[in-house]
Short mmCIF file of C-alpha atoms in Angstrom, two decimals:
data_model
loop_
_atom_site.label_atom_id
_atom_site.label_comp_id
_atom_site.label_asym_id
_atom_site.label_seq_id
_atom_site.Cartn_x
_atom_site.Cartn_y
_atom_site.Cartn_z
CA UNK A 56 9.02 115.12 176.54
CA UNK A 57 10.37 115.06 179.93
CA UNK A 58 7.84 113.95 182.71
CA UNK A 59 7.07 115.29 186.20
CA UNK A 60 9.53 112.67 187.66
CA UNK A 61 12.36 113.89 185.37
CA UNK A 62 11.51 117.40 186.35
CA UNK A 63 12.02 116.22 189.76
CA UNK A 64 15.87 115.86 189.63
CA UNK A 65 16.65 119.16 188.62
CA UNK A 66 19.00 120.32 190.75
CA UNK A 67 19.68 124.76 190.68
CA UNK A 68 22.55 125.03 193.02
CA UNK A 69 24.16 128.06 191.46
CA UNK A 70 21.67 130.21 193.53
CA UNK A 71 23.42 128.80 196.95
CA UNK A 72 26.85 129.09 196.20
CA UNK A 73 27.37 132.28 198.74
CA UNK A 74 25.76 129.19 201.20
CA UNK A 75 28.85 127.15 201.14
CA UNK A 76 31.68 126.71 204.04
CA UNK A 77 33.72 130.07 204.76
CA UNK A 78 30.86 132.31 203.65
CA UNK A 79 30.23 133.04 207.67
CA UNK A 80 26.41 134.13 207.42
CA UNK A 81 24.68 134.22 210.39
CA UNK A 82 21.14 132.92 211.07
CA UNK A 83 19.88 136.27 210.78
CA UNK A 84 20.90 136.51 207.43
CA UNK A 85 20.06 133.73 206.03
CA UNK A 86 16.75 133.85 206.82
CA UNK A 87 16.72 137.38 204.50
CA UNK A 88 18.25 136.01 202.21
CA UNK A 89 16.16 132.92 201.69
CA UNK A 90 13.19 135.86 201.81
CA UNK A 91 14.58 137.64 199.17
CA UNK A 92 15.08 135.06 196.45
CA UNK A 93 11.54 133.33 197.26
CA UNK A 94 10.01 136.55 196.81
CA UNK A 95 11.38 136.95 193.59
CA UNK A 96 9.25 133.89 192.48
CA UNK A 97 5.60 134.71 191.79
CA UNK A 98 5.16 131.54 190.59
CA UNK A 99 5.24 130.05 193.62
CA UNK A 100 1.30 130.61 194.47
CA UNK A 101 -0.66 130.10 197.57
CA UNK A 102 -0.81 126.51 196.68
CA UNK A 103 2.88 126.09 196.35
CA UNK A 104 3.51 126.29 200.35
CA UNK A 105 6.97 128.01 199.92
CA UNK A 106 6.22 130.85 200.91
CA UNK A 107 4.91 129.63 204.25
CA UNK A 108 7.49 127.56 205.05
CA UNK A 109 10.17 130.06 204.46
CA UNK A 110 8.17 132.34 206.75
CA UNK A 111 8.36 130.30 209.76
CA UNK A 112 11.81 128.91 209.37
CA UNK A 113 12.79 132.74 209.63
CA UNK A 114 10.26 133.32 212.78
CA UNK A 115 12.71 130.80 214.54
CA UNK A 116 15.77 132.24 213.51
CA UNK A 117 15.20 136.23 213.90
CA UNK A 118 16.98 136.01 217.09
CA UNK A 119 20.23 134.51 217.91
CA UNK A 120 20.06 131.08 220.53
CA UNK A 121 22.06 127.67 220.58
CA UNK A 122 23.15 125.93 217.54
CA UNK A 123 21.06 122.98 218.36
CA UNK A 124 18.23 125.40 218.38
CA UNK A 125 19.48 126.54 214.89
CA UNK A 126 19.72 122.73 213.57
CA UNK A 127 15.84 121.66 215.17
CA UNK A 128 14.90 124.84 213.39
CA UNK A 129 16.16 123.93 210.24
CA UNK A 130 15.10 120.35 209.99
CA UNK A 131 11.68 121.69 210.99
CA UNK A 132 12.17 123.68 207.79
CA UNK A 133 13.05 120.62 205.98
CA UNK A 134 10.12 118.48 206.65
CA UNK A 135 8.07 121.97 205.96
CA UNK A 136 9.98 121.85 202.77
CA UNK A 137 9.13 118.08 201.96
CA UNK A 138 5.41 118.16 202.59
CA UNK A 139 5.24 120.88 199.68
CA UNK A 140 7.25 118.58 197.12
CA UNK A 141 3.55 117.48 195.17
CA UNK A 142 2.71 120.99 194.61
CA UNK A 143 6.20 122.40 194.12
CA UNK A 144 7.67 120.06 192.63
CA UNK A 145 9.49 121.45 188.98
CA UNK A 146 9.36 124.56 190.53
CA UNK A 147 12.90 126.61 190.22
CA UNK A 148 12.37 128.07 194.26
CA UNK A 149 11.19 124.53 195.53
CA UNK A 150 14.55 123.26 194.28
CA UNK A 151 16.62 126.16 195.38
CA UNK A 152 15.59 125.80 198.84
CA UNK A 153 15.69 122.15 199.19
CA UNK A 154 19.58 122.40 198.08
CA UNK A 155 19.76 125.56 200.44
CA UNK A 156 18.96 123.18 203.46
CA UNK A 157 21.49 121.10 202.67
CA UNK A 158 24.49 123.43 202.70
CA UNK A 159 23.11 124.88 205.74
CA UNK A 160 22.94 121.15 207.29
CA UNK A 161 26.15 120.89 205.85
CA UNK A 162 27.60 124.31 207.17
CA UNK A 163 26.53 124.75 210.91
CA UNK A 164 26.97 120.42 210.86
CA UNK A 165 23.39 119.87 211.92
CA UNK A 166 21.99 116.05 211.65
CA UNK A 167 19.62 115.26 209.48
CA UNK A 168 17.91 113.06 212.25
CA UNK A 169 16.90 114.72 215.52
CA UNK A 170 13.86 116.79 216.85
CA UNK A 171 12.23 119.13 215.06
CA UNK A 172 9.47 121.97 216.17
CA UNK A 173 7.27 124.45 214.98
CA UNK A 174 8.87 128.17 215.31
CA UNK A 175 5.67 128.87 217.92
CA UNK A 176 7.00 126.48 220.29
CA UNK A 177 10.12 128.12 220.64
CA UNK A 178 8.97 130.52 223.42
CA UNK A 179 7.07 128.92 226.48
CA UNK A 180 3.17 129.26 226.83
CA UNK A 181 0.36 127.91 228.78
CA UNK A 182 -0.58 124.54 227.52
CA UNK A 183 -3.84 125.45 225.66
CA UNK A 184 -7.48 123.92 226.35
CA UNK A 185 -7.81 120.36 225.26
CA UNK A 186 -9.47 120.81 221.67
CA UNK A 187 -11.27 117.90 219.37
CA UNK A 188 -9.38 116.38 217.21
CA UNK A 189 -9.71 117.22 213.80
CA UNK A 190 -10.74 113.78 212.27
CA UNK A 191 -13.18 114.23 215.17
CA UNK A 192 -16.93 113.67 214.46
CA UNK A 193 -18.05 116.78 216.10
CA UNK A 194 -15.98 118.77 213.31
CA UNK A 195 -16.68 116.48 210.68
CA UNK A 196 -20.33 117.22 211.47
CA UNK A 197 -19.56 121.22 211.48
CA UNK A 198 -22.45 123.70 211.44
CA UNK A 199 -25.89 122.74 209.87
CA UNK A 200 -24.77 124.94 206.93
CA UNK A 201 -22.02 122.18 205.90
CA UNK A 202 -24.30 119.61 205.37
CA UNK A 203 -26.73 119.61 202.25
CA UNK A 204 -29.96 117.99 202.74
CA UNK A 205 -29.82 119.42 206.90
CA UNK A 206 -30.00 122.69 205.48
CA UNK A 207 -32.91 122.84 203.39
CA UNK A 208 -35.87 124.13 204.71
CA UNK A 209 -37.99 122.09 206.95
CA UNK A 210 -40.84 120.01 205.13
CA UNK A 211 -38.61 120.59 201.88
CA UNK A 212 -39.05 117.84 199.31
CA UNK A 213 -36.20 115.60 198.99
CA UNK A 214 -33.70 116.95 196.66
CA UNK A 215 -33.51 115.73 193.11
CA UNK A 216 -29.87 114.21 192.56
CA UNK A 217 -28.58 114.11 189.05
CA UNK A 218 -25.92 112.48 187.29
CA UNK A 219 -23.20 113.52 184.24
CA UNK A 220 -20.43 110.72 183.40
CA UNK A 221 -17.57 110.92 180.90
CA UNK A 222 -15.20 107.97 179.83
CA UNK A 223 -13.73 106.15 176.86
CA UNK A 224 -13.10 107.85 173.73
CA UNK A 225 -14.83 109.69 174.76
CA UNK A 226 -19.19 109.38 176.16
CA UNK A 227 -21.01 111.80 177.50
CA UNK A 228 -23.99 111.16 179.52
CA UNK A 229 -25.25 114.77 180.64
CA UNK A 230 -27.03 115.29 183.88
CA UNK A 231 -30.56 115.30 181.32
CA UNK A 232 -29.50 111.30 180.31
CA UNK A 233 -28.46 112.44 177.14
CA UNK A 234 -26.05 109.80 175.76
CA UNK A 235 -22.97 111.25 173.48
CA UNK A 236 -19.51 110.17 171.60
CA UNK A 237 -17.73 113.34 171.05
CA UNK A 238 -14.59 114.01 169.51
CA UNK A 239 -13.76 117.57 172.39
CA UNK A 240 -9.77 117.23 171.99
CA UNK A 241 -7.83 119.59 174.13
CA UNK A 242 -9.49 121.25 177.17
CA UNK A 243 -13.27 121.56 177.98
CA UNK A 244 -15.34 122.33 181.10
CA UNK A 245 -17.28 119.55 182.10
CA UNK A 246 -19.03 121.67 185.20
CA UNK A 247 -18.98 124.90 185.87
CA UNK A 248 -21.50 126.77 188.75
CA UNK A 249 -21.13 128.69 192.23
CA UNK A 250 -19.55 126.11 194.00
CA UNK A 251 -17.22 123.91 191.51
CA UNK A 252 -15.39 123.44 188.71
CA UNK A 253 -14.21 120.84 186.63
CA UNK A 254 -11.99 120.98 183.16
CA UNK A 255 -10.71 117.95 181.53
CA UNK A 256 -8.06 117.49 178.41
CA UNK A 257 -8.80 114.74 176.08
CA UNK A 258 -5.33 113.50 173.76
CA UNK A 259 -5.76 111.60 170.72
CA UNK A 260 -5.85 107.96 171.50
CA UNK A 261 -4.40 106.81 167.67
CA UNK A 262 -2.54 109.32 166.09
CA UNK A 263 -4.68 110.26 163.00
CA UNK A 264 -7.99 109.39 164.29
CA UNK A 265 -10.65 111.90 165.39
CA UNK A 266 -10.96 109.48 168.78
CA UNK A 267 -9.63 111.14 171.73
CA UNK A 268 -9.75 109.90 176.04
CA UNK A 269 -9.25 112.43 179.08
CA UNK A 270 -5.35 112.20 180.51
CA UNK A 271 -5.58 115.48 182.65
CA UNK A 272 -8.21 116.33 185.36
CA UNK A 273 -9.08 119.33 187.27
CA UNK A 274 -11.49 120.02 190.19
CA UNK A 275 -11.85 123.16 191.53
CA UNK A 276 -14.27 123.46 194.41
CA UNK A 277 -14.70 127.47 195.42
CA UNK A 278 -14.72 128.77 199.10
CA UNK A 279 -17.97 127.81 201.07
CA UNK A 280 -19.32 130.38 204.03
CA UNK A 281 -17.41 128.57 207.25
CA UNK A 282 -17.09 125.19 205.72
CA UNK A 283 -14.12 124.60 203.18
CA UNK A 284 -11.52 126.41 201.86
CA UNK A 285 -10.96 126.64 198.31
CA UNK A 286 -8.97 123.41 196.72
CA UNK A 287 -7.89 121.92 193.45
CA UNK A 288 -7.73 117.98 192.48
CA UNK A 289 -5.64 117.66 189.70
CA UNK A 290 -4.90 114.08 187.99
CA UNK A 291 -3.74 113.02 185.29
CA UNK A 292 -2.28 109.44 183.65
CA UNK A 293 -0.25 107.69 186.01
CA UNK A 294 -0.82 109.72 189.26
CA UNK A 295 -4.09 109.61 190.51
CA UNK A 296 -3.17 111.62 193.84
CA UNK A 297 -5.30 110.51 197.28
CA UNK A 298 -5.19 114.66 197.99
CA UNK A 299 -5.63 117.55 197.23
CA UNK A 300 -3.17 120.15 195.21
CA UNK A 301 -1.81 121.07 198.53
CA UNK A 302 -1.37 117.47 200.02
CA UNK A 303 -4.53 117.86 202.43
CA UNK A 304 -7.41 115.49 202.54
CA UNK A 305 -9.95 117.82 203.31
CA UNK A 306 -11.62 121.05 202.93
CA UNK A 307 -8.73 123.25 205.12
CA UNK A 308 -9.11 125.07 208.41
CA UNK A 309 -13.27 125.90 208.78
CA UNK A 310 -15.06 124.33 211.37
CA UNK A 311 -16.94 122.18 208.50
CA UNK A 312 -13.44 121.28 206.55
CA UNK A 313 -14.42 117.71 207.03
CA UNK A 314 -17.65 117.84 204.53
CA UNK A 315 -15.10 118.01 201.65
CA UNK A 316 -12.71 114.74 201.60
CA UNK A 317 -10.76 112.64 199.36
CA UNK A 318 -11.06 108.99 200.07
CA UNK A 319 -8.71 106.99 198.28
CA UNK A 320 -10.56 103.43 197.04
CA UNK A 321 -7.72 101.54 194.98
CA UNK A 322 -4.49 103.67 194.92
CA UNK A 323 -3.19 104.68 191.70
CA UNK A 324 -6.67 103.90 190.22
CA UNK A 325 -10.35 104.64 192.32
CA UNK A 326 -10.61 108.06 194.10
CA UNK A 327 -13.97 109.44 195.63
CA UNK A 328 -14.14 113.21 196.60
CA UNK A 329 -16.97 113.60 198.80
CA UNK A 330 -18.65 117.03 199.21
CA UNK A 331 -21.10 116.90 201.46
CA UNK A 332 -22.03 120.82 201.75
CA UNK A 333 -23.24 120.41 197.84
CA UNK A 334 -24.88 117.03 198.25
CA UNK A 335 -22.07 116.07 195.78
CA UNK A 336 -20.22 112.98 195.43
CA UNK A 337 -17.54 112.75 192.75
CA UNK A 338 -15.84 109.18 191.04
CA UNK A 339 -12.32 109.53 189.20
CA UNK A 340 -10.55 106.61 187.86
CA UNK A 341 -7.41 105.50 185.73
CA UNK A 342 -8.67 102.61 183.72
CA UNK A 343 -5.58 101.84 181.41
CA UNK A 344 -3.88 104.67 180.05
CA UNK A 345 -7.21 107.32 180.74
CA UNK A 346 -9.35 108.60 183.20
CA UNK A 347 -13.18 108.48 183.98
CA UNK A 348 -15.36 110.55 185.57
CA UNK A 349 -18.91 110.21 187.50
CA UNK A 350 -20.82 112.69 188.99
CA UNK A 351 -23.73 113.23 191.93
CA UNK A 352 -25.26 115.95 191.98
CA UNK A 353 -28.48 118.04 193.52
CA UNK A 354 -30.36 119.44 190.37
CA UNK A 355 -30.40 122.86 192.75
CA UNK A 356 -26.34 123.14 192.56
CA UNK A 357 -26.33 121.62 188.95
CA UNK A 358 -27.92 124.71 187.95
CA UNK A 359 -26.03 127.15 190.23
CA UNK A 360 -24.95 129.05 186.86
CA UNK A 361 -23.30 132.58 187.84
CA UNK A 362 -23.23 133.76 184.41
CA UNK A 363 -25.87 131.97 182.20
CA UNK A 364 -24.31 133.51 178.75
CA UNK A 365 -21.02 131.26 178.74
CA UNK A 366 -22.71 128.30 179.44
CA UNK A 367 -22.52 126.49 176.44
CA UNK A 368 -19.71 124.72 176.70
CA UNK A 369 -20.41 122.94 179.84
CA UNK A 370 -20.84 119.65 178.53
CA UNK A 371 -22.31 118.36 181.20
CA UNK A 372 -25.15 120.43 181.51
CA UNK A 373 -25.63 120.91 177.66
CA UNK A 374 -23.87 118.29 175.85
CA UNK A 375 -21.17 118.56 173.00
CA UNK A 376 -21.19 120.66 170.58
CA UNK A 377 -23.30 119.48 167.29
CA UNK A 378 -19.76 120.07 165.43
CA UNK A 379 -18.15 117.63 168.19
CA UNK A 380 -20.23 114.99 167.81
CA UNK A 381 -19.57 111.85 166.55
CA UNK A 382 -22.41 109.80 164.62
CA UNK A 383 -21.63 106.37 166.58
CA UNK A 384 -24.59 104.26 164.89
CA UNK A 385 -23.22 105.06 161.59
CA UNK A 386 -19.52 104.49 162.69
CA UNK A 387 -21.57 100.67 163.61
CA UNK A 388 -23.40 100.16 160.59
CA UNK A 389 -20.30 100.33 158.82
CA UNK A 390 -18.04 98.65 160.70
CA UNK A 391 -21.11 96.07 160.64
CA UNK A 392 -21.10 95.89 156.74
CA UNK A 393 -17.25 95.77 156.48
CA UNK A 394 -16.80 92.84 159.17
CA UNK A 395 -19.60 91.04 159.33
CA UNK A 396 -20.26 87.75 158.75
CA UNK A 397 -20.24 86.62 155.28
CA UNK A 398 -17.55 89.49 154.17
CA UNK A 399 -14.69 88.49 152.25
CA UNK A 400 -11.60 90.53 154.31
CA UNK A 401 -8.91 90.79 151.99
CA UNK A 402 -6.64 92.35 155.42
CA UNK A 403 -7.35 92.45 158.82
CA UNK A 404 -8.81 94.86 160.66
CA UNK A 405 -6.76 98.12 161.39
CA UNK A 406 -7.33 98.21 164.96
CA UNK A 407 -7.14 94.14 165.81
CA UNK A 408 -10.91 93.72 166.27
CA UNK A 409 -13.70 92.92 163.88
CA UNK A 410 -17.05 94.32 164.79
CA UNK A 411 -18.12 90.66 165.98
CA UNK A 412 -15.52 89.88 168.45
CA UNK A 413 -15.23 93.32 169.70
CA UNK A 414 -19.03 92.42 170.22
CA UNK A 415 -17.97 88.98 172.22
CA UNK A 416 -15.08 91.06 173.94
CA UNK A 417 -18.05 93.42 175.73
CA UNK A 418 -20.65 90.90 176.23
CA UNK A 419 -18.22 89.15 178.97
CA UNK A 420 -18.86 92.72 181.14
CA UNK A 421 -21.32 94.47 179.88
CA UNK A 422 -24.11 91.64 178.79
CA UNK A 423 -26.84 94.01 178.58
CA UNK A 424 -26.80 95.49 174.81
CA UNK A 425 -27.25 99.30 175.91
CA UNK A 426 -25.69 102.43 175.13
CA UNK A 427 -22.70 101.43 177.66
CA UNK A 428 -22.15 98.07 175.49
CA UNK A 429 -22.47 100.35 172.42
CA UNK A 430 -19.60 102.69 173.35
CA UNK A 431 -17.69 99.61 174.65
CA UNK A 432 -17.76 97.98 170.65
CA UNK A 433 -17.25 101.84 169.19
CA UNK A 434 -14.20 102.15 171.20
CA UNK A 435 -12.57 98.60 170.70
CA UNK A 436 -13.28 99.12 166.89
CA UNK A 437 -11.69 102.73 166.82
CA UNK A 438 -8.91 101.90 169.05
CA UNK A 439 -7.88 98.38 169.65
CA UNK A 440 -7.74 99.21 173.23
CA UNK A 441 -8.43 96.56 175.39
CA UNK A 442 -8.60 98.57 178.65
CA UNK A 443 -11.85 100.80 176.85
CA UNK A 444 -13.92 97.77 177.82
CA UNK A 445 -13.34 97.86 181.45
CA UNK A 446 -13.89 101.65 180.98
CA UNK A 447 -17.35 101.11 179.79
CA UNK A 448 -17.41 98.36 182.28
CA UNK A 449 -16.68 100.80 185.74
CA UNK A 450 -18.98 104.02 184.02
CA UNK A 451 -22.04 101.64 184.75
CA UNK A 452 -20.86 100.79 187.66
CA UNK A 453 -20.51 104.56 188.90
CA UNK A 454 -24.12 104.68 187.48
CA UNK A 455 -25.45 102.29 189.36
CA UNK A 456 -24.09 103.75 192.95
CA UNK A 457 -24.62 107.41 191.88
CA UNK A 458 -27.77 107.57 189.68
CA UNK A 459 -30.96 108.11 191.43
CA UNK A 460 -33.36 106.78 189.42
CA UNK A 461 -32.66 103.01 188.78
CA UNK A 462 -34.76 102.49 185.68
CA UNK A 463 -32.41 104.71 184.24
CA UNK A 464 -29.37 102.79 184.73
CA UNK A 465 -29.79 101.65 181.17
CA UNK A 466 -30.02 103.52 178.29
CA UNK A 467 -31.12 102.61 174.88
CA UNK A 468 -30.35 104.17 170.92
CA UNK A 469 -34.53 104.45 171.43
CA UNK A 470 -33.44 107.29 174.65
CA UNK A 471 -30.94 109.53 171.57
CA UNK A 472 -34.21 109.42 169.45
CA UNK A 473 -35.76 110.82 171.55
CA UNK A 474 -33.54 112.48 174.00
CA UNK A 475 -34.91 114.35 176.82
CA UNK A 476 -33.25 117.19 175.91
CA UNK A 477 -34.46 116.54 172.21
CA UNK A 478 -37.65 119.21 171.46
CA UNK A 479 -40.82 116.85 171.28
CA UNK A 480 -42.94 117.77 168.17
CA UNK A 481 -46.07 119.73 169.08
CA UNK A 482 -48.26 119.01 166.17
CA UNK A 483 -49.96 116.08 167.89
CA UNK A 484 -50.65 115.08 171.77
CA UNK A 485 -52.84 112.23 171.80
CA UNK A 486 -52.16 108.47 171.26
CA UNK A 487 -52.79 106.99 167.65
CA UNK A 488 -54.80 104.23 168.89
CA UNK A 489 -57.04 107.07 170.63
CA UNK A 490 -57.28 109.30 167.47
CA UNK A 491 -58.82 106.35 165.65
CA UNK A 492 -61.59 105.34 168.11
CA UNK A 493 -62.34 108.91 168.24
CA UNK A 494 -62.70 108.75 164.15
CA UNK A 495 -64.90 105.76 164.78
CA UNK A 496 -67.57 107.48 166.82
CA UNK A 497 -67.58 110.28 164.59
CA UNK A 498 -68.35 108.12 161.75
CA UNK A 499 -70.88 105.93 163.55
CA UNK A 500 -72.86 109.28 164.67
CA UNK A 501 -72.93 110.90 161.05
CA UNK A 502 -74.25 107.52 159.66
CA UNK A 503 -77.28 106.89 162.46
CA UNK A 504 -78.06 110.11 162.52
CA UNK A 505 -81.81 110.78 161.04
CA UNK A 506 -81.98 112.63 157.87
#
């Protein structure tokens, strides 16, 4: 399987060989030309920036001028060109144009280094008004609108933030603290509501084994009134990007763009996406070969639902799937029986860990024995996968900095029991100890009672 680098060299000439020396095209039409073939392309979307590129290379060259003018033109075009190469990238038009700018280069002998400008500056104008910056705080501040907790109502109660995580082989906690190991191989939708998206693909982690990890990533958050555009964050193993789709960092043009950013933490591995307008804050790592996720969210835009009746499958609002589910405590009782101590192993373990030191192997992160340690000895046990127990290791740590309620960092096999999501049973509402002293003064009244 060839990867997205490999797909990078591809290298479709044939579609410029009218471009080469001795053809004689003008300017003029080569800037049709180039319109023509990208059109034919409806691949190339609105985040594939193409399109626009191709557009203003031919605004700069629908009139005859200088050949100098022609060559700044052009390597505008090329840097245009460049800055599209994340999103583009594979794509048969991105190629054909990048090899199109160098037989043009080539034919009107235009240097590669040199001035370049935008096809707007090509005609004189006014110098405009000073305007802000856009890393400037006024619009990173943007209209009340952009900014969550400012735009609730006055005297509103603080909002109630939630949180969903997903990581190792994989865990679910949902946004109720319900704590999961699912099998969910392939694509599911982790989030779905009005404002955002978010789909991940788990793989198989051993070939064989019902155990699968998340290698692809995707974030969609929707258009929002005047403060961000619509974008897409899209990872997967080995390229952990520090923007979006298109290569921006923020929410786009709109006067609140700057309440939707990506902030890269540790390249390649620790990216926060910070959405102010929701109240949201979003963790994504690559912890070995697989990625985590942590969520915070405002209970109000956790259950933003536009169409209630394909909901079920948002795992973190509902969970898994019963069928999906994997029976962890069972998976540890018999790992337990089969490696304990006292067992006679007559071969080693299939994975390289027995169920005692995949025990000591967690205990040097995670030295509380909750739910986190738990999934840190399922996934050593079912893998052999050393990196699993800094997975386990980082999901409590996105706990601790996104969960609002710190008593319940940790959870315990007591919490599944019970679940919150669990239905309690109604058939009795009062405390044992209180039914009995009840019984007691019952008894005591019959007995002194006069006959």
């Amino acid at each position: 399987m060839h990867s997205r680098r490999d797909r990078r060299e591809v290298r479709p000439r044939s579609g410029w060989m009218v471009m080469g020396k001795g053809a004689g095209f003008s300017a003029l039409q080569v800037g049709r030309i180039l319109v023509l073939f990208l059109s034919l392309f409806p691949s190339v979307s609105l985040q594939c920036k193409i399109l626009r590129c191709n557009s203003e290379f031919w605004a700069s060259t629908s009139s005859s001028g200088p050949e100098e003018e022609f060559c700044t033109a052009l390597r505008a075009y090329n840097s245009c060109v460049r800055r599209t190469a994340r999103t583009c990238r594979g794509d048969l038009a991105y190629h054909s144009a990048q090899h199109g700018i160098e037989d043009l280069m080539s034919q009107h002998n235009c240097s590669k280094e040199g001035p370049t400008s935008q096809p707007r500056t090509r005609t004189p104008h006014p110098p405009p008004p000073p305007q802000p910056e856009p890393d400037s705080q006024e619009r990173s501040d943007g209209p009340e609108v952009c900014h969550y907790e400012r735009s609730l109502p006055k005297h509103a109660a603080p909002p109630n933030y939630t949180h969903c995580g997903f990581f190792g082989d994989p865990h679910l906690r949902t946004f109720s603290d319900d704590f999961q190991t699912c099998k969910v191989e392939g694509a599911w939708p982790l989030i779905h509501n009005k404002y955002l998206s978010v789909q991940v693909t788990n793989t198989p982690v051993v070939p064989g084994s019902s155990a699968t990890a998340t290698s692809k990533l995707t974030i969609i958050f929707k258009n929002f009134q005047e403060c961000v555009d619509q974008k897409m964050y899209h990872a997967e193993t080995d390229e952990l990007p520090a923007a979006f789709a298109d290569g921006s960092k923020n929410g786009g043009e709109r006067h609140g763009a700057n309440t939707l950013r990506v902030v890269e933490k540790v390249p390649g591995q620790h990216v926060e996406i910070q959405a102010r307008y929701i109240g949201t804050t979003i963790v994504v790592r690559q912890v070995g070969r697989y990625l985590t996720f942590a969520v915070r969210m405002p209970e109000e835009v956790v259950n933003s639902v536009e169409d209630r009746d394909n909901q079920d499958l948002y795992l973190c609002l509902h969970g898994c799937p019963a069928n999906q589910r994997i029976d962890f405590r069972s998976f540890r009782a018999r790992a337990a029986e089969t490696h304990g101590p006292g067992r006679v192993r007559t071969a080693p373990p299939p994975h390289g860990f027995t169920y005692q030191s995949a025990m000591t192997k967690c205990k040097e992160r995670l030295p509380v024995e909750d739910l986190y340690f738990q999934s840190c000895v399922f996934d050593l046990l079912s893998s052999g996968d050393i990196n699993f127990t800094m997975a386990a290791y980082y999901a409590f740590e996105d706990v601790k900095m996104l969960h609002s309620n710190k008593d319940k960092y940790h959870l315990y096999e007591r919490d599944t029991f019970l679940g919150n999501s669990a239905p309690r049973k109604p058939y009795c509402s009062l405390p044992f100890t209180l039914l009995n002293i009840l019984a007691v003064l019952l008894w005591i009244q019959c007995c002194c009672v006069d006959p």
